[in-house]
Structure formats: structure tokens, C-alpha cells
Short mmCIF file of C-alpha atoms in Angstrom, two decimals:
data_model
loop_
_atom_site.label_atom_id
_atom_site.label_comp_id
_atom_site.label_asym_id
_atom_site.label_seq_id
_atom_site.Cartn_x
_atom_site.Cartn_y
_atom_site.Cartn_z
CA MET A 557 109.98 99.04 63.72
CA THR A 558 113.62 100.12 63.96
CA ALA A 559 116.59 97.93 63.14
CA GLU A 560 117.24 97.70 66.85
CA GLU A 561 113.80 96.13 67.38
CA THR A 562 113.75 93.77 64.39
CA PRO A 563 113.61 90.18 65.64
CA VAL A 564 116.43 87.90 64.53
CA SER A 565 114.76 84.85 66.07
CA SER A 566 111.23 83.80 66.92
CA PRO A 567 109.31 86.31 69.10
CA THR A 568 108.81 83.72 71.84
CA LYS A 569 112.55 82.99 72.09
CA ARG A 570 113.34 86.68 72.33
CA VAL A 571 110.72 87.14 75.05
CA LEU A 572 111.89 84.17 77.12
CA THR A 573 115.45 85.42 77.49
CA VAL A 574 114.30 88.58 79.30
CA VAL A 575 111.20 87.33 81.13
CA LEU A 576 113.51 85.32 83.42
CA PHE A 577 113.98 88.45 85.55
CA ASN A 578 110.26 88.68 86.11
CA LEU A 579 110.21 85.00 87.08
CA LEU A 580 112.84 85.58 89.77
CA VAL A 581 110.89 88.49 91.30
CA TYR A 582 107.62 86.57 91.30
CA ILE A 583 109.16 83.52 92.94
CA VAL A 584 110.13 85.92 95.72
CA ILE A 585 106.55 87.24 95.78
CA GLY A 586 105.24 83.67 96.05
CA LEU A 587 107.63 82.49 98.78
CA PRO A 588 105.78 84.09 101.74
CA ASN A 589 102.24 83.57 100.39
CA ALA A 590 101.54 80.43 102.42
CA VAL A 591 103.21 81.72 105.60
CA LEU A 592 102.93 85.52 105.76
CA THR A 593 99.40 85.95 107.13
CA ILE A 594 99.89 82.96 109.45
CA PHE A 595 103.11 84.54 110.78
CA VAL A 596 101.36 87.88 111.45
CA HIS A 597 98.18 86.34 112.89
CA HIS A 598 99.48 83.37 114.87
CA THR A 599 103.16 84.09 115.61
CA LEU A 600 102.93 87.85 116.18
CA GLY A 601 99.36 87.72 117.50
CA TYR A 602 97.70 90.36 115.34
CA SER A 603 94.16 90.29 113.87
CA THR A 604 93.20 88.97 110.45
CA THR A 605 92.72 92.58 109.35
CA ILE A 606 96.35 93.37 110.20
CA ALA A 607 97.42 90.12 108.54
CA GLY A 608 95.52 91.18 105.43
CA LEU A 609 97.15 94.61 105.59
CA ALA A 610 100.61 93.00 105.71
CA PHE A 611 99.79 91.09 102.54
CA SER A 612 98.07 93.97 100.75
CA LEU A 613 100.74 96.55 101.51
CA GLN A 614 102.88 95.06 98.75
CA TYR A 615 100.20 95.85 96.20
CA LEU A 616 99.67 99.35 97.55
CA ALA A 617 103.38 99.92 96.99
CA THR A 618 103.13 98.41 93.52
CA PHE A 619 100.28 100.80 92.78
CA ALA A 620 102.26 103.79 94.04
CA ALA A 621 105.31 102.83 91.94
CA ARG A 622 103.43 102.27 88.64
CA PRO A 623 103.59 105.90 87.41
CA SER A 624 107.34 106.15 88.01
CA ALA A 625 107.93 102.75 86.40
CA GLY A 626 106.04 103.66 83.25
CA ARG A 627 107.58 107.12 83.02
CA LEU A 628 111.14 105.83 83.48
CA VAL A 629 110.71 102.98 81.00
CA ASP A 630 109.63 105.49 78.37
CA SER A 631 112.39 108.00 79.18
CA ILE A 632 115.53 105.95 80.02
CA GLY A 633 114.68 102.51 78.66
CA PRO A 634 113.51 99.27 80.30
CA LYS A 635 116.80 97.68 81.41
CA PRO A 636 117.67 100.27 84.13
CA VAL A 637 114.12 99.96 85.49
CA VAL A 638 114.38 96.16 85.69
CA LEU A 639 117.75 96.59 87.41
CA GLY A 640 116.14 98.88 90.00
CA GLY A 641 113.41 96.30 90.55
CA LEU A 642 115.96 93.59 91.31
CA VAL A 643 117.78 95.86 93.79
CA THR A 644 114.60 96.67 95.71
CA CYS A 645 113.66 92.98 95.67
CA LEU A 646 117.01 92.19 97.32
CA ILE A 647 116.37 94.83 100.00
CA SER A 648 112.94 93.31 100.66
CA GLY A 649 114.48 89.89 101.28
CA LEU A 650 117.03 91.31 103.71
CA LEU A 651 114.28 93.11 105.63
CA MET A 652 112.25 89.90 105.83
CA ILE A 653 115.22 88.22 107.49
CA GLY A 654 115.24 91.04 110.04
CA ALA A 655 111.50 90.61 110.65
CA GLY A 656 112.01 86.93 111.40
CA TRP A 657 114.92 87.52 113.76
CA SER A 658 112.94 90.12 115.73
CA GLY A 659 109.83 87.93 116.03
CA GLU A 660 109.99 87.94 119.85
CA THR A 661 109.22 91.68 119.72
CA PRO A 662 105.98 91.71 117.68
CA ALA A 663 105.75 95.47 117.09
CA ILE A 664 109.31 95.71 115.73
CA SER A 665 108.93 92.55 113.68
CA LEU A 666 105.68 93.77 112.13
CA GLY A 667 107.20 97.17 111.32
CA ILE A 668 110.18 95.60 109.55
CA LEU A 669 107.90 93.17 107.74
CA LEU A 670 105.67 95.97 106.49
CA LEU A 671 108.74 97.81 105.20
CA SER A 672 109.81 94.63 103.43
CA ARG A 673 106.41 94.43 101.75
CA LEU A 674 106.73 98.03 100.55
CA PHE A 675 110.06 97.29 98.88
CA LEU A 676 108.68 94.10 97.34
CA GLY A 677 105.77 96.04 95.84
CA TRP A 678 108.19 98.54 94.37
CA ALA A 679 110.23 95.66 92.94
CA GLU A 680 107.16 94.07 91.34
CA SER A 681 106.10 97.29 89.64
CA TRP A 682 109.49 98.16 88.19
CA ALA A 683 110.45 94.62 87.17
CA ALA A 684 107.12 93.72 85.57
CA THR A 685 106.68 97.01 83.70
CA GLY A 686 110.29 97.03 82.52
CA VAL A 687 110.25 93.41 81.37
CA ILE A 688 107.00 93.73 79.40
CA VAL A 689 108.07 96.87 77.53
CA TRP A 690 111.57 95.45 77.00
CA ASN A 691 110.01 92.37 75.41
CA ILE A 692 107.54 94.38 73.30
CA ARG A 693 110.54 96.25 71.90
CA ARG A 694 112.52 93.05 71.34
CA ALA A 695 109.69 91.04 69.78
CA GLY A 696 107.88 93.84 67.95
CA ALA A 697 104.64 95.65 68.73
CA GLU A 698 102.65 93.10 66.72
CA ASN A 699 103.68 90.51 69.34
CA THR A 700 102.45 92.51 72.34
CA ALA A 701 100.09 89.67 73.33
CA ILE A 702 103.01 87.22 73.38
CA ALA A 703 105.04 89.54 75.61
CA ILE A 704 102.16 90.07 78.05
CA SER A 705 101.16 86.39 78.07
CA TRP A 706 104.64 85.08 78.81
CA ASN A 707 105.08 87.72 81.48
CA GLY A 708 101.94 86.37 83.16
CA ILE A 709 103.08 82.76 82.78
CA CYS A 710 106.31 83.57 84.60
CA SER A 711 104.55 85.80 87.13
CA TYR A 712 102.01 83.30 88.37
CA GLY A 713 104.25 80.35 87.63
CA GLY A 714 106.74 82.00 89.96
CA ILE A 715 104.07 82.42 92.62
CA ALA A 716 103.01 78.78 92.20
CA LEU A 717 106.62 77.66 92.53
CA GLY A 718 107.43 79.96 95.42
CA ALA A 719 104.46 79.16 97.69
CA PRO A 720 105.29 75.49 98.47
CA ILE A 721 109.02 76.24 98.70
CA GLY A 722 108.29 79.00 101.21
CA ALA A 723 106.01 76.67 103.20
CA LYS A 724 108.76 74.05 103.42
CA LEU A 725 111.42 76.59 104.34
CA SER A 726 109.23 78.00 107.11
CA GLN A 727 109.24 74.59 108.80
CA LEU A 728 113.02 74.55 109.23
CA PRO A 729 114.27 74.81 112.84
CA HIS A 730 115.56 78.06 114.27
CA PRO A 731 117.65 80.18 113.94
CA TYR A 732 117.18 79.92 110.17
CA GLY A 733 113.67 78.52 110.08
CA GLY A 734 110.36 80.30 109.82
CA ILE A 735 110.20 83.58 107.98
CA VAL A 736 114.00 83.95 108.22
CA SER A 737 114.67 81.12 105.75
CA VAL A 738 112.07 82.59 103.39
CA GLY A 739 113.88 85.92 103.59
CA ILE A 740 117.26 84.34 102.84
CA LEU A 741 116.04 82.80 99.60
CA SER A 742 114.16 86.02 98.82
CA ALA A 743 117.50 87.83 98.90
CA LEU A 744 119.49 85.22 96.97
CA LEU A 745 117.20 85.10 93.94
CA PRO A 746 117.39 88.81 92.99
CA LEU A 747 121.11 88.71 93.74
CA PHE A 748 121.40 86.05 91.03
CA GLY A 749 119.37 88.27 88.70
CA LEU A 750 121.67 91.22 89.35
CA ALA A 751 124.69 89.09 88.47
CA LEU A 752 122.99 87.97 85.25
CA ILE A 753 121.53 91.22 83.92
CA GLY A 754 124.96 92.70 83.28
CA PHE A 755 125.31 90.33 80.31
CA TYR A 756 122.14 91.73 78.65
CA LYS A 757 122.20 94.55 76.12
CA GLY A 758 119.73 97.28 76.93
CA ILE A 759 117.36 98.97 74.48
CA LYS A 760 117.29 102.73 74.10
CA PRO A 761 113.99 104.54 74.61
CA LEU A 762 112.07 105.44 71.47
CA PRO A 763 112.65 109.03 70.29
CA ALA A 764 109.84 111.29 71.41
CA THR A 765 108.03 112.30 68.22
CA GLU A 766 105.17 113.74 70.24
CA LYS A 767 104.57 115.05 73.75
CA PRO A 768 104.44 112.20 76.30
CA VAL A 769 100.91 111.41 77.39
CA PRO A 770 100.24 112.57 80.97
CA PHE A 771 99.69 109.70 83.36
CA ALA A 772 96.21 110.98 84.22
CA ARG A 773 95.25 110.78 80.54
CA ALA A 774 96.74 107.29 80.25
CA LEU A 775 94.61 106.33 83.23
CA ARG A 776 91.48 107.63 81.53
CA LEU A 777 92.31 105.78 78.31
CA VAL A 778 92.48 102.41 80.07
CA LEU A 779 89.74 103.04 82.66
CA PRO A 780 87.00 100.77 81.25
CA HIS A 781 89.31 97.80 80.74
CA GLY A 782 90.93 98.43 84.10
CA MET A 783 87.60 98.34 85.93
CA ALA A 784 86.79 94.92 84.49
CA LEU A 785 90.28 93.73 85.41
CA ALA A 786 89.86 95.00 88.97
CA ALA A 787 86.57 93.14 89.42
CA GLY A 788 88.28 89.84 88.65
CA SER A 789 91.46 90.64 90.56
CA ILE A 790 89.64 90.74 93.91
CA GLY A 791 89.23 86.95 93.68
CA PHE A 792 92.96 86.54 93.20
CA GLY A 793 93.49 88.75 96.25
CA ALA A 794 91.20 86.52 98.30
CA ILE A 795 93.07 83.37 97.29
CA SER A 796 96.51 84.89 97.85
CA SER A 797 95.71 86.67 101.10
CA PHE A 798 93.43 84.30 102.96
CA LEU A 799 93.41 80.78 101.51
CA ALA A 800 96.24 79.72 103.82
CA LEU A 801 94.44 81.18 106.85
CA TYR A 802 91.19 79.51 105.73
CA TYR A 803 92.97 76.15 105.72
CA ALA A 804 94.56 76.86 109.10
CA VAL A 805 91.22 77.82 110.72
CA LEU A 806 89.67 74.53 109.56
CA HIS A 807 92.82 72.60 110.59
CA TRP A 808 93.43 71.37 107.06
CA GLU A 809 96.80 70.47 105.59
CA GLY A 810 97.79 71.45 102.08
CA ALA A 811 97.33 75.22 101.80
CA ALA A 812 100.57 75.51 99.85
CA THR A 813 99.36 72.76 97.51
CA ALA A 814 96.13 74.66 96.85
CA LEU A 815 98.08 77.84 96.10
CA SER A 816 100.32 75.89 93.75
CA VAL A 817 97.32 74.37 91.99
CA PHE A 818 95.98 77.88 91.47
CA GLY A 819 99.28 78.95 89.92
CA ILE A 820 99.81 75.81 87.84
CA VAL A 821 96.32 75.95 86.33
CA PHE A 822 96.84 79.65 85.67
CA VAL A 823 100.05 78.91 83.75
CA VAL A 824 98.57 75.98 81.80
CA ILE A 825 95.54 78.00 80.68
CA ARG A 826 97.70 80.99 79.75
CA PHE A 827 100.10 78.76 77.81
CA PHE A 828 97.54 76.78 75.79
CA PHE A 829 94.67 79.23 75.40
CA ALA A 830 96.24 82.70 75.08
CA SER A 831 95.79 82.45 71.30
CA GLN A 832 92.02 82.58 71.83
CA ILE A 833 92.34 86.30 72.58
CA ALA A 834 93.32 87.03 68.98
CA ARG A 835 90.79 84.55 67.59
CA ARG A 836 87.71 85.43 69.63
CA GLY A 837 88.44 88.92 70.91
CA GLY A 838 89.46 90.22 74.28
CA VAL A 839 85.96 91.04 75.51
CA PHE A 840 84.62 87.54 74.83
CA VAL A 841 87.60 85.90 76.56
CA ALA A 842 87.28 88.28 79.53
CA ILE A 843 83.59 87.42 80.01
CA VAL A 844 84.23 83.67 79.90
CA SER A 845 87.21 84.07 82.24
CA LEU A 846 85.21 86.02 84.81
CA LEU A 847 82.37 83.49 84.76
CA ILE A 848 84.79 80.61 85.38
CA GLU A 849 86.46 82.53 88.21
CA ALA A 850 83.06 83.25 89.78
CA VAL A 851 82.24 79.53 89.77
CA GLY A 852 85.56 78.73 91.47
CA LEU A 853 85.03 81.29 94.21
CA ALA A 854 81.45 80.10 94.69
CA CYS A 855 82.81 76.58 95.28
CA LEU A 856 84.93 77.92 98.11
CA ALA A 857 81.93 79.78 99.53
CA ILE A 858 79.36 76.97 99.34
CA PHE A 859 81.26 73.72 99.90
CA PRO A 860 83.48 73.64 103.06
CA SER A 861 85.66 70.66 102.12
CA GLN A 862 89.29 70.27 101.07
CA GLY A 863 88.29 68.79 97.73
CA ALA A 864 85.98 71.70 96.96
CA ALA A 865 88.66 74.17 98.08
CA LEU A 866 91.16 72.59 95.71
CA ILE A 867 88.66 72.66 92.83
CA GLY A 868 87.73 76.23 93.69
CA ALA A 869 91.38 77.33 93.67
CA ALA A 870 91.92 75.58 90.31
CA LEU A 871 88.84 77.19 88.71
CA THR A 872 89.78 80.60 90.09
CA GLY A 873 93.25 80.24 88.57
CA ALA A 874 91.75 79.12 85.25
CA GLY A 875 89.37 82.07 85.16
CA PHE A 876 91.88 84.70 86.23
CA SER A 877 94.56 83.47 83.81
CA LEU A 878 93.54 85.22 80.60
CA LEU A 879 91.86 88.26 82.11
CA PHE A 880 94.89 90.57 82.13
CA PRO A 881 96.04 89.95 78.52
CA ALA A 882 92.48 89.73 77.17
CA LEU A 883 91.81 93.35 78.09
CA GLY A 884 95.43 94.47 78.24
CA VAL A 885 96.51 94.41 74.61
CA LEU A 886 94.21 97.28 73.64
CA ALA A 887 95.01 99.11 76.87
CA VAL A 888 98.78 98.97 76.30
CA ASN A 889 98.48 100.20 72.69
CA SER A 890 95.94 102.92 73.44
CA ALA A 891 98.53 105.63 74.15
CA GLY A 892 100.83 105.03 71.16
CA PRO A 893 104.26 103.35 70.89
CA GLN A 894 106.17 106.11 72.70
CA ASN A 895 103.92 105.79 75.76
CA ARG A 896 103.42 102.05 76.17
CA GLY A 897 105.08 102.21 79.57
CA ALA A 898 102.62 104.84 80.79
CA ALA A 899 99.63 102.91 79.44
CA LEU A 900 100.87 99.64 80.93
CA GLY A 901 101.51 101.29 84.29
CA ALA A 902 98.05 102.87 84.29
CA TYR A 903 96.31 99.62 83.32
CA SER A 904 98.24 97.61 85.90
CA ILE A 905 97.21 100.02 88.65
CA PHE A 906 93.74 98.48 88.64
CA ILE A 907 95.00 95.04 89.60
CA ASP A 908 97.23 96.58 92.29
CA LEU A 909 94.37 98.54 93.84
CA ALA A 910 91.96 95.62 93.68
CA ILE A 911 94.35 93.23 95.42
CA ALA A 912 95.46 95.84 97.95
CA CYS A 913 91.90 96.77 98.88
CA SER A 914 90.84 93.13 98.94
CA GLY A 915 93.31 92.33 101.70
CA LEU A 916 91.99 95.16 103.87
CA VAL A 917 88.28 94.90 103.13
CA LEU A 918 88.01 91.12 102.94
CA GLY A 919 89.87 90.77 106.23
CA GLN A 920 87.08 92.73 107.90
CA VAL A 921 84.43 90.72 106.06
CA ILE A 922 85.99 87.59 107.57
CA GLU A 923 85.94 89.07 111.07
CA PHE A 924 82.26 90.03 110.87
CA ALA A 925 80.75 87.39 108.58
CA GLY A 926 83.26 84.55 108.09
CA TYR A 927 85.13 82.99 105.19
CA LYS A 928 82.06 81.76 103.27
CA THR A 929 80.70 85.28 102.98
CA MET A 930 84.11 86.57 101.97
CA PHE A 931 84.49 84.10 99.10
CA GLY A 932 80.86 84.69 98.08
CA THR A 933 81.50 88.43 97.92
CA THR A 934 84.44 87.93 95.56
CA ALA A 935 82.29 85.73 93.29
CA VAL A 936 79.74 88.55 93.04
CA CYS A 937 82.55 90.96 92.13
CA CYS A 938 83.45 88.70 89.19
CA LEU A 939 79.86 88.89 87.98
CA VAL A 940 80.06 92.68 88.15
CA GLY A 941 83.16 92.35 85.96
CA VAL A 942 81.09 90.39 83.44
CA LEU A 943 78.63 93.30 83.19
CA ILE A 944 81.47 95.80 82.70
CA SER A 945 83.04 93.59 80.01
CA ARG A 946 79.72 93.30 78.17
CA SER A 947 79.50 97.09 78.07
CA LEU A 948 83.02 97.18 76.58
CA GLY A 949 81.83 94.87 73.82
CA ARG A 950 79.24 97.44 72.81
CA LYS A 951 81.83 100.22 72.52
CA PRO A 952 83.80 100.97 69.35
CA ALA A 953 87.28 99.41 69.25
CA VAL A 954 90.07 101.66 70.36
#
């Protein structure tokens, strides 16, 4: 550890001062969650598959931006990458305003909205990767789990906070109601972050003592852990993409509440039980997490009631909460200290792909077989993740 990286305060305090930027971006990600698919399906008149595409496109963009995020963090340092994430988040909010204002012309509105989702995915990739590596450097490599865990708390806490706010804003009267008001706040939050980040001192990249690991090799290093992560991430994609539409189809109120419950339970579990990863091992925690998530998704598939949906969302959030850090600590450290950005970007790709594909594939499952089958399918995916995690437990530690 260099003098620049030596903590002068507790690791958690050092992490919290930087993770704020990730919180701002993820509030923006959460703002349209309860209204986006409804806007595309009901207001613009497109199919659930197109609505799922609109949601998933963000994660396809996140996936595409991961290699550049990891490479730039390792080469120029994390602060400039976080700064770029905030700028693209601002552009996404401005485009969302344009999508709302052009709602009377569905094709134009959808095109602008899809572009907004692309920029938001780029913002998520750069901000999240930059913040995690920045915090690993600030808190020390031995506190990698703390950096990853607090990043997740702010990520899904931001989504939980943003979803009900976005639902309320969407109910405002025109000309600033609907998706327009969501876009306005989505632009203001990263603007605040841009004003704030200038007061932060950046951290120089580590000197390259060895040749940087190629991204393809980083991907191979984290492949087993990433596959287990992907299996559990499909359930999160189902909740985020289609829970609001599921409520709307059954004429239920409270979709935003259910999304918030998912996020709140996620944050509570991450906050109080993240230490179990070090105590019991990542593989054990991953298996338990996937089983709990499978039970939550099965509740949504089997019991068509608001109470069961709320319980299902809560259990899914509880199960998904520790999955990323449980398997991520080894993945991030697998490529060495000079290449943590590349390893993190490669590992995170699996969650991006899983959520992106879930929006597209699960939308078609809904069209042909309904919501019960869709939620049941995601529960089965979690069980596949359990099998993959068990195989990891039989492999030598990295």
C-alpha cells in the first residue's frame, strides 16, 4: 500500500465520501423504473417486448461500456471516469425530457427514449466501476469487500429511493408531468454531482509493474463466478423490468412500493449481513442467497395476490443482496492490483448481460405464457445458479 492509499480514518468513512456519486447515478436509474415500461406500453402503444427492450437497453449499454471503464480506471485513474459517468448521466436526463415532450409522436419519442437509456447505461458502467476502484484505493485492498458492499448499498438504495419518487413525479400534470418530470430530476442530480466532484482529490493510477491483463483474459478469470452471478441477476431483471407492468395488468396499486421494498430489504441485508461473506465464505453465502431469491420469485409465480407479490419482492431483494459481493471479492482480486478495474469490469458484465437479456427474453415469455411462467422461469434460473456455485465450492481458491 502506498502512502497515497494509507487510510487516515476508518475504511467505511473513506468509502462513504466517494460512494455518494454512485448513489446519485442509481437514484437516476431508479426514477423511471415504475413508469418506463408503462410509458412505452400504454402511452406510446408498443408491445411488452418493446417495453422490455427499452428497459434492457440500459444494461446492454452498461455491458458495452465495461471494458472501456475498466481500462480507463487502470490507466488514468478513477476520478476522471466517475466524472465522465456523471456527464453521460446528465445527457440521459435531458434526452428523457425530450422523449416526454415528443410523446404525441410515438416513434420519435421511443427513439429519443432509447438513446437516453444508452447514455444511462454508459453512466452506470463508468460511475460504478470508477467509484469501486477509487474506494478500494482509498480504503486499502484488504477492505475490498467494504468498498463493494457499500457500493451495492448505495446502488440499490438509490433504486429503492428513486422508484417511488419517479412514480409520484409521473403523476404531475402536463407540461411537466409524466416522463418529463422524471427527466428533469434525472438531469439535476448528476448536475449536483458534477458541482461537487471538483472538491475531491483524485488518485493516480498504480504504476504498471507488469503488462496489463487483456480484457479477454480478465473475462476468463472471472467466468465461473460471473455465471453464478448472471443466474441470480435474471430475477432482478424480472422485478425491475416487469413488476410494475404485472401490477398494472392486474389493476393493483402499489408497484412503486413493491419496488421500494425490494430495494430497502436489499440494503438492510447488505448492511447487516455483508460480514458473513468473510466468516462463512463467498460460495456458501451465494448458495443461500440464490435459494432465498428462488423462493421469492416462486411466490410471485404461484400466488397471484398483492401480499404475495410484496413478500416475493422482499425475498428476491434479500436473496439478491449479497450475491454480487459474495462472489465478487475473489473476482476483483484475481487479476492483481494493477488490473482491478479490468477484473471488475469483466465480472460486472455478467450482471449487465443477464439483466439486458432478461428484459428481451422475459418479455416474450410474458406474451406467450404469461407472468406466472415468467416468474417461475427466473426461479429456476436461480436454482441453476445454486448448482454453479456448488461447483465453485469444489474448486481450489483463486
